[in-house]
Amino acid sequence: CVTAPSLVLITSFRSLPPAVASAAARRWDDMILQTVSAITELPTSKDNSAIITQIQMPIAQGGLAFRAREPLLPSMHYSALALAAPVIASVSLSLLAPSGMGPTDSFLAAAVLPKIIVPLPSPPQFWSHWASTKAKKLQGLFTHARDVLVQDLLVQSARPETKARLLSISGPGAGDWLRAVPIAPTLAFNDEQILVAIRIRFGLVPCTNLPLFCSGCSASNSPDHALVCGKGKKLSQYAAHQTVAQTIE
């Protein structure tokens, strides 16, 4: 039910200048966040910017892949224009001249990010460059560069325990459970299990009614205490091992 409107919006975002599409993109992003919050119970108010950022990051980088559209508008529009440049050039060279059709200096400042390695011409040379240069996968390069930059900033500004969690959940295979197709009981989570897993992924307490102290070791219950408790961890590891062994058998 989200796919069709999403495709229409993405097409519009690519075609329209960022200044024109920004209000619609912002509204779309807000609606997505509200829906995610209602389903997962994650806090998405403005004072939870780190959680919002993580929600919008790719699964491979520790997020939930509900990517925000507004920050991508400049690169989406740039890539669409670059991809269309050869066609426009073949129709009428006069269309390449007007400065209003090409990206401006302020646009490039918003779209060009560090660590991106693609030939990005200055605004006067935009049309002539992309009319003769393939712009295939340009949007992907822009998006990946931004994803890496956002992840780096999030990790660098985090506390040590948060940094360790972010690096752990972005490791190889750490997010595969979010992509798994529930074609068998062993590949399916119920609603409660999904909510607990997501809360742990975001560094929140597994449930809202968690006791103040661990019943096993009497230490205070931090969001990740169940994963590091010396007494409880051994029991959970054994149970998890038995479940995997029984499934394989």
Short mmCIF file of C-alpha atoms in Angstrom, two decimals:
data_model
loop_
_atom_site.label_atom_id
_atom_site.label_comp_id
_atom_site.label_asym_id
_atom_site.label_seq_id
_atom_site.Cartn_x
_atom_site.Cartn_y
_atom_site.Cartn_z
CA CYS A 1 0.00 0.00 0.00
CA VAL A 2 3.01 2.27 0.40
CA THR A 3 4.82 1.22 -2.77
CA ALA A 4 2.68 3.00 -5.38
CA PRO A 5 2.57 6.43 -3.65
CA SER A 6 6.27 6.06 -2.87
CA LEU A 7 7.15 5.47 -6.53
CA VAL A 8 5.08 8.48 -7.61
CA LEU A 9 6.75 10.67 -5.02
CA ILE A 10 10.25 9.50 -5.89
CA THR A 11 9.61 10.26 -9.56
CA SER A 12 8.35 13.72 -8.62
CA PHE A 13 11.30 14.34 -6.31
CA ARG A 14 13.71 13.51 -9.12
CA SER A 15 11.95 15.78 -11.60
CA LEU A 16 11.29 18.83 -9.43
CA PRO A 17 13.92 21.26 -8.12
CA PRO A 18 14.66 20.60 -4.43
CA ALA A 19 13.20 23.95 -3.36
CA VAL A 20 9.85 22.98 -4.92
CA ALA A 21 9.76 19.41 -3.57
CA SER A 22 11.14 20.03 -0.07
CA ALA A 23 7.77 20.65 1.66
CA ALA A 24 6.23 17.47 0.22
CA ALA A 25 9.35 15.44 1.05
CA ARG A 26 9.37 16.74 4.62
CA ARG A 27 5.72 15.81 5.06
CA TRP A 28 6.35 12.34 3.63
CA ASP A 29 9.29 11.82 5.99
CA ASP A 30 7.20 12.93 8.98
CA MET A 31 4.39 10.52 8.04
CA ILE A 32 6.86 7.63 7.76
CA LEU A 33 8.37 8.44 11.17
CA GLN A 34 4.94 8.68 12.79
CA THR A 35 3.98 5.29 11.35
CA VAL A 36 7.25 3.66 12.43
CA SER A 37 6.84 5.11 15.92
CA ALA A 38 3.24 3.88 16.19
CA ILE A 39 4.23 0.32 15.22
CA THR A 40 7.59 -0.03 16.99
CA GLU A 41 6.94 2.33 19.95
CA LEU A 42 10.27 4.03 19.28
CA PRO A 43 10.40 7.66 20.46
CA THR A 44 10.64 9.97 17.45
CA SER A 45 10.19 13.41 18.97
CA LYS A 46 12.68 16.12 17.99
CA ASP A 47 14.78 15.56 21.13
CA ASN A 48 15.45 11.97 19.97
CA SER A 49 17.49 12.93 16.93
CA ALA A 50 19.91 9.99 17.29
CA ILE A 51 17.03 7.49 17.19
CA ILE A 52 15.50 9.23 14.18
CA THR A 53 18.85 9.14 12.40
CA GLN A 54 19.24 5.42 13.12
CA ILE A 55 15.70 4.66 11.90
CA GLN A 56 16.57 6.30 8.58
CA MET A 57 19.91 4.54 8.15
CA PRO A 58 20.28 1.39 5.99
CA ILE A 59 19.95 -1.99 7.71
CA ALA A 60 23.60 -2.78 6.95
CA GLN A 61 24.61 0.30 8.93
CA GLY A 62 22.44 -0.44 11.94
CA GLY A 63 19.19 1.24 10.92
CA LEU A 64 15.72 0.21 9.77
CA ALA A 65 16.06 1.52 6.20
CA PHE A 66 13.21 4.05 6.40
CA ARG A 67 15.31 6.53 4.47
CA ALA A 68 14.45 10.23 4.69
CA ARG A 69 13.75 11.79 1.30
CA GLU A 70 14.24 15.48 2.01
CA PRO A 71 18.03 15.31 2.57
CA LEU A 72 18.38 13.37 -0.69
CA LEU A 73 16.48 15.85 -2.87
CA PRO A 74 19.58 17.69 -4.22
CA SER A 75 21.38 14.51 -5.21
CA MET A 76 18.20 12.92 -6.64
CA HIS A 77 17.54 15.96 -8.83
CA TYR A 78 21.18 16.26 -9.83
CA SER A 79 21.35 12.60 -10.86
CA ALA A 80 18.10 12.81 -12.83
CA LEU A 81 19.33 15.87 -14.75
CA ALA A 82 22.69 14.24 -15.41
CA LEU A 83 20.98 11.07 -16.67
CA ALA A 84 18.71 13.11 -18.96
CA ALA A 85 21.48 15.36 -20.32
CA PRO A 86 22.28 13.21 -23.41
CA VAL A 87 18.60 13.11 -24.41
CA ILE A 88 18.17 16.84 -23.91
CA ALA A 89 21.31 17.49 -25.96
CA SER A 90 20.02 15.33 -28.81
CA VAL A 91 16.70 17.21 -28.89
CA SER A 92 17.95 20.77 -28.75
CA LEU A 93 21.36 22.17 -27.87
CA SER A 94 19.68 25.50 -27.09
CA LEU A 95 18.18 23.89 -23.99
CA LEU A 96 21.65 23.44 -22.55
CA ALA A 97 22.42 27.14 -22.36
CA PRO A 98 19.94 28.61 -19.82
CA SER A 99 21.58 28.81 -16.41
CA GLY A 100 18.24 28.14 -14.72
CA MET A 101 18.23 24.54 -15.94
CA GLY A 102 21.53 23.57 -14.38
CA PRO A 103 22.58 23.17 -10.75
CA THR A 104 23.70 26.28 -8.93
CA ASP A 105 26.68 26.74 -6.64
CA SER A 106 24.43 26.50 -3.56
CA PHE A 107 22.95 23.28 -4.94
CA LEU A 108 26.38 21.73 -5.37
CA ALA A 109 27.30 22.76 -1.85
CA ALA A 110 24.28 20.82 -0.56
CA ALA A 111 24.67 17.79 -2.81
CA VAL A 112 28.40 17.16 -3.04
CA LEU A 113 29.67 15.31 0.00
CA PRO A 114 33.13 14.27 1.15
CA LYS A 115 34.38 10.82 0.13
CA ILE A 116 32.40 10.73 -3.11
CA ILE A 117 34.60 9.92 -6.05
CA VAL A 118 32.79 10.93 -9.24
CA PRO A 119 33.56 13.71 -11.71
CA LEU A 120 31.39 16.61 -10.63
CA PRO A 121 31.67 19.53 -13.04
CA SER A 122 31.11 23.12 -12.00
CA PRO A 123 27.65 24.53 -12.86
CA PRO A 124 28.67 26.12 -16.20
CA GLN A 125 30.03 22.79 -17.47
CA PHE A 126 27.22 20.62 -16.09
CA TRP A 127 25.26 20.03 -19.31
CA SER A 128 28.24 19.66 -21.64
CA HIS A 129 29.89 17.20 -19.25
CA TRP A 130 26.92 14.91 -18.65
CA ALA A 131 25.77 15.08 -22.28
CA SER A 132 28.84 13.02 -23.14
CA THR A 133 29.38 11.12 -19.86
CA LYS A 134 27.29 8.22 -18.56
CA ALA A 135 25.62 9.06 -15.25
CA LYS A 136 24.72 5.44 -14.48
CA LYS A 137 24.46 4.67 -10.75
CA LEU A 138 25.28 8.28 -9.86
CA GLN A 139 22.40 8.44 -7.37
CA GLY A 140 23.70 5.32 -5.67
CA LEU A 141 27.14 6.90 -5.26
CA PHE A 142 25.63 10.04 -3.75
CA THR A 143 23.40 8.06 -1.39
CA HIS A 144 26.15 5.71 -0.24
CA ALA A 145 28.49 8.64 0.43
CA ARG A 146 25.85 10.32 2.55
CA ASP A 147 25.06 7.08 4.43
CA VAL A 148 28.74 6.61 5.33
CA LEU A 149 29.08 10.23 6.41
CA VAL A 150 25.95 10.11 8.60
CA GLN A 151 27.05 6.85 10.22
CA ASP A 152 30.53 8.23 10.93
CA LEU A 153 29.09 11.36 12.55
CA LEU A 154 26.67 9.30 14.66
CA VAL A 155 29.41 6.95 15.88
CA GLN A 156 31.94 9.72 16.55
CA SER A 157 29.52 11.69 18.72
CA ALA A 158 28.33 8.64 20.70
CA ARG A 159 29.35 7.46 24.15
CA PRO A 160 31.65 4.38 24.27
CA GLU A 161 28.84 1.91 25.00
CA THR A 162 26.65 3.42 22.27
CA LYS A 163 29.55 3.38 19.83
CA ALA A 164 30.12 -0.32 20.58
CA ARG A 165 26.42 -1.06 19.97
CA LEU A 166 26.35 0.86 16.68
CA LEU A 167 29.46 -0.90 15.40
CA SER A 168 28.09 -4.29 16.49
CA ILE A 169 24.69 -3.94 14.79
CA SER A 170 26.33 -2.75 11.57
CA GLY A 171 28.63 -5.78 11.37
CA PRO A 172 28.31 -8.44 8.64
CA GLY A 173 25.01 -10.31 8.98
CA ALA A 174 23.89 -8.39 12.09
CA GLY A 175 20.76 -7.11 10.38
CA ASP A 176 19.82 -10.25 8.47
CA TRP A 177 16.91 -10.95 10.84
CA LEU A 178 15.22 -7.80 9.52
CA ARG A 179 15.47 -9.10 5.95
CA ALA A 180 14.51 -12.72 6.65
CA VAL A 181 11.37 -13.93 4.87
CA PRO A 182 9.18 -15.75 7.47
CA ILE A 183 8.64 -18.89 5.39
CA ALA A 184 9.13 -21.17 8.41
CA PRO A 185 8.33 -20.92 12.14
CA THR A 186 12.05 -20.69 12.93
CA LEU A 187 12.31 -17.60 10.70
CA ALA A 188 9.35 -15.75 12.21
CA PHE A 189 9.08 -13.43 15.22
CA ASN A 190 5.86 -12.59 16.98
CA ASP A 191 5.01 -8.95 17.66
CA GLU A 192 6.49 -8.92 21.16
CA GLN A 193 9.77 -10.46 20.00
CA ILE A 194 10.09 -7.92 17.18
CA LEU A 195 9.53 -5.00 19.56
CA VAL A 196 12.11 -6.33 22.04
CA ALA A 197 14.68 -6.91 19.28
CA ILE A 198 14.17 -3.43 17.87
CA ARG A 199 14.44 -1.78 21.29
CA ILE A 200 17.72 -3.60 21.95
CA ARG A 201 18.95 -2.55 18.49
CA PHE A 202 18.29 1.06 19.47
CA GLY A 203 19.84 0.84 22.92
CA LEU A 204 16.53 1.05 24.79
CA VAL A 205 15.33 -1.11 27.66
CA PRO A 206 13.72 -4.29 26.28
CA CYS A 207 10.37 -3.52 27.93
CA THR A 208 8.86 -0.59 29.79
CA ASN A 209 8.13 -2.55 32.99
CA LEU A 210 11.68 -3.82 33.46
CA PRO A 211 12.64 -4.15 37.17
CA LEU A 212 15.18 -1.64 38.47
CA PHE A 213 17.57 -4.42 39.49
CA CYS A 214 18.55 -7.77 37.95
CA SER A 215 17.10 -10.73 39.85
CA GLY A 216 20.18 -12.80 39.04
CA CYS A 217 23.07 -10.56 40.07
CA SER A 218 21.28 -7.63 41.79
CA ALA A 219 22.96 -5.08 39.50
CA SER A 220 20.95 -2.18 38.07
CA ASN A 221 19.15 -3.06 34.85
CA SER A 222 20.67 -1.07 31.99
CA PRO A 223 19.25 -1.45 28.45
CA ASP A 224 21.83 -4.09 27.55
CA HIS A 225 22.22 -5.76 30.96
CA ALA A 226 20.52 -8.98 29.83
CA LEU A 227 23.21 -9.33 27.15
CA VAL A 228 26.15 -8.94 29.52
CA CYS A 229 24.91 -10.33 32.86
CA GLY A 230 27.28 -13.07 33.99
CA LYS A 231 24.51 -15.22 35.45
CA GLY A 232 21.65 -14.66 33.03
CA LYS A 233 23.86 -14.71 29.94
CA LYS A 234 24.92 -18.32 30.46
CA LEU A 235 21.30 -19.49 30.69
CA SER A 236 20.23 -17.51 27.60
CA GLN A 237 23.23 -18.75 25.62
CA TYR A 238 22.38 -22.37 26.49
CA ALA A 239 18.72 -21.89 25.52
CA ALA A 240 19.70 -20.24 22.23
CA HIS A 241 22.22 -23.02 21.52
CA GLN A 242 19.60 -25.71 22.16
CA THR A 243 17.08 -23.98 19.88
CA VAL A 244 19.58 -23.80 17.01
CA ALA A 245 20.69 -27.40 17.55
CA GLN A 246 17.10 -28.71 17.55
CA THR A 247 16.33 -26.74 14.38
CA ILE A 248 19.35 -28.19 12.56
CA GLU A 249 18.48 -31.71 13.68
#
